[in-house]
XYZ file of C-alpha atoms in Angstrom:
362
model
C 30.078 -17.465 38.086
C 26.702 -17.388 39.855
C 27.509 -20.133 42.378
C 30.533 -18.433 44.064
C 28.602 -15.152 44.162
C 25.622 -16.865 45.807
C 27.963 -18.481 48.338
C 29.502 -15.132 49.250
C 26.049 -13.580 49.656
C 25.081 -16.456 51.939
C 28.197 -16.073 54.100
C 27.568 -12.337 54.318
C 24.039 -12.867 55.613
C 24.528 -15.990 57.777
C 28.077 -15.370 58.975
C 31.273 -17.345 58.423
C 30.839 -19.469 61.539
C 29.498 -22.863 60.578
C 29.462 -22.077 56.861
C 32.465 -24.280 56.083
C 30.432 -27.261 54.781
C 28.392 -24.980 52.486
C 31.525 -23.379 51.042
C 33.225 -26.766 50.653
C 30.278 -28.181 48.723
C 30.186 -25.067 46.518
C 33.894 -25.485 45.824
C 33.321 -29.098 44.792
C 30.546 -28.051 42.408
C 32.725 -25.333 40.884
C 35.596 -27.802 40.429
C 33.255 -30.329 38.826
C 31.954 -27.641 36.479
C 35.527 -26.788 35.484
C 36.121 -30.470 34.764
C 33.067 -30.520 32.506
C 34.387 -27.464 30.686
C 37.672 -29.282 30.152
C 35.703 -32.212 28.794
C 34.246 -29.945 26.106
C 37.766 -29.446 24.760
C 38.375 -33.204 24.699
C 35.607 -34.044 22.216
C 33.158 -35.306 24.843
C 29.646 -35.405 23.365
C 27.155 -32.698 24.269
C 24.674 -35.258 25.561
C 27.273 -36.699 27.945
C 28.129 -33.247 29.261
C 24.474 -32.336 29.796
C 23.753 -35.581 31.634
C 26.858 -35.180 33.802
C 25.894 -31.602 34.628
C 22.393 -32.744 35.601
C 23.772 -35.492 37.851
C 25.966 -32.895 39.560
C 22.987 -30.559 40.025
C 20.848 -33.304 41.580
C 23.605 -34.705 43.784
C 24.810 -31.283 44.885
C 21.357 -30.107 45.948
C 20.497 -33.347 47.743
C 23.816 -33.150 49.579
C 23.257 -29.482 50.479
C 19.873 -30.332 52.013
C 21.637 -32.631 54.504
C 24.366 -30.156 55.482
C 24.147 -28.645 58.941
C 24.367 -24.884 58.324
C 23.717 -21.743 60.370
C 20.834 -20.824 58.039
C 18.107 -22.863 56.387
C 18.670 -20.792 53.250
C 21.926 -22.635 52.516
C 20.118 -24.782 49.973
C 19.353 -21.687 47.900
C 23.065 -21.473 47.121
C 23.205 -24.857 45.402
C 19.815 -24.220 43.796
C 21.478 -21.586 41.617
C 23.432 -24.455 40.064
C 20.233 -26.306 39.218
C 18.736 -23.178 37.638
C 21.861 -22.900 35.479
C 21.490 -26.554 34.505
C 17.908 -25.912 33.347
C 19.031 -22.886 31.333
C 21.795 -24.960 29.711
C 19.353 -27.679 28.644
C 17.115 -25.008 27.116
C 19.936 -23.359 25.181
C 21.385 -26.610 23.847
C 18.324 -28.820 23.371
C 15.424 -26.372 23.193
C 12.485 -25.287 25.319
C 10.952 -28.759 25.669
C 14.196 -30.153 27.073
C 14.494 -27.162 29.389
C 10.976 -27.732 30.726
C 11.840 -31.396 31.248
C 14.869 -30.399 33.318
C 12.655 -27.977 35.272
C 10.198 -30.807 36.061
C 13.119 -32.884 37.341
C 14.118 -29.913 39.460
C 10.652 -29.712 40.995
C 10.868 -33.406 41.961
C 14.336 -32.914 43.442
C 13.193 -29.885 45.440
C 10.240 -31.816 46.879
C 12.581 -34.661 47.836
C 14.871 -32.147 49.567
C 11.960 -30.688 51.539
C 10.707 -34.089 52.633
C 14.174 -35.427 53.453
C 15.083 -32.421 55.596
C 11.724 -32.363 57.412
C 11.385 -28.695 56.463
C 7.603 -28.552 56.955
C 7.904 -29.767 60.528
C 10.709 -27.324 61.277
C 9.598 -24.163 59.481
C 5.866 -24.614 58.880
C 3.881 -25.303 55.717
C 3.355 -21.657 54.714
C 7.043 -20.737 54.852
C 8.146 -23.895 53.040
C 5.509 -23.411 50.324
C 6.666 -19.831 49.717
C 10.298 -20.941 49.370
C 9.307 -23.849 47.111
C 7.320 -21.614 44.773
C 10.210 -19.155 44.602
C 12.636 -21.931 43.640
C 10.273 -23.256 40.970
C 9.915 -19.722 39.619
C 13.716 -19.512 39.319
C 13.687 -22.641 37.143
C 10.912 -21.301 34.905
C 12.722 -17.972 34.557
C 15.795 -19.885 33.436
C 13.739 -21.524 30.686
C 12.092 -18.238 29.695
C 15.306 -16.214 29.503
C 17.134 -18.938 27.598
C 14.217 -19.227 25.164
C 14.484 -15.477 24.549
C 18.181 -15.864 23.807
C 17.378 -18.637 21.326
C 14.842 -16.407 19.540
C 17.405 -13.606 19.178
C 20.091 -16.013 17.952
C 17.700 -17.573 15.448
C 16.699 -14.144 14.132
C 20.324 -13.064 13.702
C 21.252 -16.358 12.046
C 18.345 -16.046 9.608
C 19.398 -12.502 8.731
C 22.942 -13.709 8.080
C 21.745 -16.623 5.934
C 19.465 -14.299 3.975
C 22.304 -11.856 3.433
C 24.626 -14.583 2.189
C 21.957 -15.896 -0.205
C 21.460 -12.418 -1.609
C 25.200 -11.840 -1.968
C 25.557 -15.107 -3.854
C 22.560 -14.330 -6.039
C 23.626 -10.764 -6.789
C 27.265 -11.595 -7.511
C 28.227 -15.206 -8.153
C 25.008 -16.353 -9.836
C 24.701 -13.220 -11.930
C 28.301 -13.603 -13.061
C 27.769 -17.241 -14.006
C 24.727 -16.233 -16.069
C 26.729 -13.500 -17.803
C 29.486 -15.968 -18.576
C 26.952 -18.448 -19.951
C 25.464 -15.914 -22.397
C 26.315 -16.783 -25.975
C 27.419 -13.725 -27.915
C 27.918 -13.333 -31.668
C 31.506 -14.030 -32.604
C 32.339 -16.135 -29.561
C 33.563 -19.017 -31.709
C 35.833 -16.741 -33.741
C 37.245 -14.886 -30.753
C 37.678 -17.679 -28.217
C 40.912 -16.303 -26.742
C 39.439 -12.832 -26.201
C 36.234 -14.290 -24.729
C 38.288 -16.422 -22.313
C 40.181 -13.338 -21.119
C 36.877 -11.521 -20.559
C 35.466 -14.442 -18.583
C 38.552 -14.566 -16.385
C 38.428 -10.809 -15.799
C 34.727 -10.892 -14.889
C 35.185 -13.865 -12.567
C 38.127 -12.195 -10.824
C 36.272 -8.891 -10.414
C 33.205 -10.583 -8.950
C 35.318 -12.711 -6.599
C 36.914 -9.538 -5.254
C 33.490 -7.877 -4.932
C 31.993 -10.872 -3.103
C 34.939 -11.060 -0.723
C 34.611 -7.344 -0.006
C 30.847 -7.644 0.572
C 31.203 -10.563 2.990
C 33.994 -8.723 4.812
C 31.801 -5.616 5.053
C 28.961 -7.666 6.550
C 31.318 -9.176 9.138
C 32.653 -5.751 10.097
C 29.146 -4.321 10.317
C 28.047 -7.128 12.669
C 31.194 -6.699 14.796
C 30.885 -2.894 15.017
C 27.204 -1.966 14.680
C 26.532 1.668 13.993
C 29.959 2.333 12.466
C 29.894 3.913 9.018
C 31.455 1.440 6.608
C 31.902 3.885 3.769
C 31.387 7.504 2.686
C 30.375 6.909 -0.936
C 27.070 8.603 -1.784
C 24.190 7.056 -3.666
C 24.924 8.853 -6.937
C 28.592 7.824 -6.810
C 27.505 4.258 -6.160
C 25.122 4.354 -9.122
C 27.896 5.667 -11.371
C 30.076 2.760 -10.296
C 27.189 0.391 -10.885
C 26.790 1.747 -14.415
C 30.481 1.137 -15.126
C 30.169 -2.393 -13.754
C 27.185 -3.244 -15.959
C 28.726 -1.620 -19.028
C 31.263 -4.446 -19.057
C 28.339 -6.837 -19.545
C 26.795 -4.794 -22.362
C 24.172 -2.659 -20.591
C 24.194 1.128 -21.001
C 22.725 2.947 -18.035
C 21.487 6.539 -18.313
C 21.402 8.255 -14.919
C 19.090 11.153 -14.160
C 19.689 12.340 -10.574
C 17.872 15.303 -9.062
C 20.035 18.149 -7.811
C 19.242 17.521 -4.148
C 20.441 13.905 -4.350
C 23.817 14.681 -5.916
C 25.801 15.083 -2.702
C 24.381 14.368 0.718
C 21.557 11.939 0.000
C 20.505 11.749 3.657
C 20.603 7.939 3.708
C 22.249 5.778 6.332
C 24.974 3.432 5.031
C 22.621 0.456 5.472
C 19.811 2.057 3.458
C 22.196 3.252 0.760
C 23.659 -0.236 0.418
C 20.154 -1.741 0.201
C 19.095 0.693 -2.556
C 22.250 0.059 -4.575
C 21.888 -3.717 -4.252
C 18.218 -3.572 -5.291
C 19.054 -1.281 -8.230
C 21.783 -3.688 -9.343
C 19.314 -6.568 -9.348
C 16.754 -4.536 -11.328
C 19.387 -3.589 -13.920
C 20.577 -7.193 -14.146
C 16.997 -8.172 -14.906
C 16.965 -5.630 -17.749
C 20.080 -7.251 -19.161
C 18.642 -10.756 -18.874
C 14.978 -10.351 -19.767
C 14.165 -7.092 -21.572
C 15.871 -7.717 -24.897
C 17.327 -4.184 -24.919
C 20.762 -2.905 -23.966
C 19.815 0.393 -22.341
C 18.081 1.353 -19.095
C 17.141 4.659 -17.493
C 17.720 5.232 -13.774
C 15.996 8.233 -12.215
C 16.455 9.214 -8.566
C 14.970 12.112 -6.640
C 14.323 13.136 -3.071
C 10.984 13.772 -1.401
C 10.102 15.408 1.922
C 10.182 12.107 3.801
C 12.161 9.777 1.569
C 14.084 9.041 -1.598
C 12.746 7.368 -4.752
C 14.710 5.515 -7.413
C 13.185 4.134 -10.610
C 14.818 1.695 -13.029
C 13.048 1.864 -16.429
C 13.551 -0.026 -19.645
C 11.610 -0.012 -22.913
C 12.028 -3.659 -23.735
C 9.789 -6.699 -24.048
C 7.959 -6.265 -20.747
C 5.695 -8.916 -19.242
C 2.271 -9.482 -17.764
C 2.625 -9.176 -13.948
C -0.573 -11.164 -13.402
C 0.868 -14.126 -15.274
C 4.250 -14.198 -13.525
C 5.104 -15.050 -9.939
C 7.971 -12.947 -8.514
C 11.254 -14.843 -8.552
C 14.056 -14.787 -5.990
C 15.554 -11.631 -7.461
C 12.386 -9.567 -7.047
C 11.185 -11.000 -3.745
C 14.543 -11.246 -1.958
C 17.158 -9.061 -3.644
C 14.724 -6.188 -4.191
C 11.524 -6.265 -2.119
C 12.964 -7.872 1.019
C 15.987 -5.581 1.014
C 13.750 -2.524 0.920
C 11.452 -3.857 3.640
C 14.372 -4.557 5.971
C 15.414 -0.893 5.941
C 11.876 0.492 6.235
C 11.206 1.038 2.529
C 9.263 -0.704 -0.199
C 9.496 -1.702 -3.846
C 7.026 -1.959 -6.708
C 7.091 -3.293 -10.265
C 5.080 -2.106 -13.244
C 5.213 -3.758 -16.655
C 3.211 -4.342 -19.810
C 3.984 -6.661 -22.690
C 5.760 -4.707 -25.408
C 6.091 -1.525 -23.328
C 8.955 -2.338 -20.980
C 9.258 -2.553 -17.211
C 9.800 -0.124 -14.369
C 10.981 -0.948 -10.843
C 10.352 1.702 -8.178
C 12.276 1.786 -4.909
C 11.508 4.043 -1.945
C 13.327 4.459 1.362
C 12.844 6.947 4.210
C 15.654 9.369 4.979
C 14.860 10.418 8.551
C 13.164 7.724 10.636
C 15.202 5.070 12.410
C 15.664 1.762 10.649
C 13.555 -1.173 11.858
C 15.301 -3.663 14.144
């Protein structure tokens, strides 16, 4: 904790003689903080805890300003508690609340200066310098906590986006496949029911594995979560889609069949985007076959999913979730990009590109 450390630093600089009241007050603040922590486990509301912590910060600093100590810097020990209180308000209630707590701190610090007659004892210049330093500590608490909130928000948004994509690419696609009406369904109800159960079970296993992989990747960043190459993954993807009635022809350049040069994150993004593009062929093209070509370039790897189905007019269609999130956003997150070309009656092609050497964007 910061408060005990600050107390030890104070004793080291001012000496143990006469520091008893300072240490006793610090001990009381630490004990009170422990009591508040216990209150968190007893279903006490967050607002109550924040208010109680603020009361402790105000009371502790006002009390410290009246303590007779061998050094006038004793109050800086308890001020660490107030800075922590400001940081806590920022983390829990946001920047505005943190700034409000900082304003309260400024008022408390002025009251401490006036009550102790610090200007008369130490001079206006010295007191002003100390006051500005203490106010800066409060503002730094707000700034650092705000930075933590930004990082947490960014990570949470990435997690939410990943979950949405996983649901879209697995659960929703499976539900759409199940909902497709095929010739002979009425005459082969028992067989169709077995197929539906098998598909649902397979996708449940795949979704569970994907969510587990994401959790492991977040817990151990930088650890390779699998050795399967891109071509092997595409072969597995073709077998997966064949169950739903789509035949995939794979044309992989010689340099890609083996070490593709991709990081696990980029390889996973390409495979997920390719799966979405092939699912779109199954749903929208009106044909049951797609061509997947993949080749390497000096600075990257390109994969194209091509069908010769109905096609569409890109100018007349806004990109849906599958194109904007499962394909384009995935590529952008790993430093790549995606493009779509289509013409009515001539089919559609989706082109993916990812770098193979540069570091991935944070």
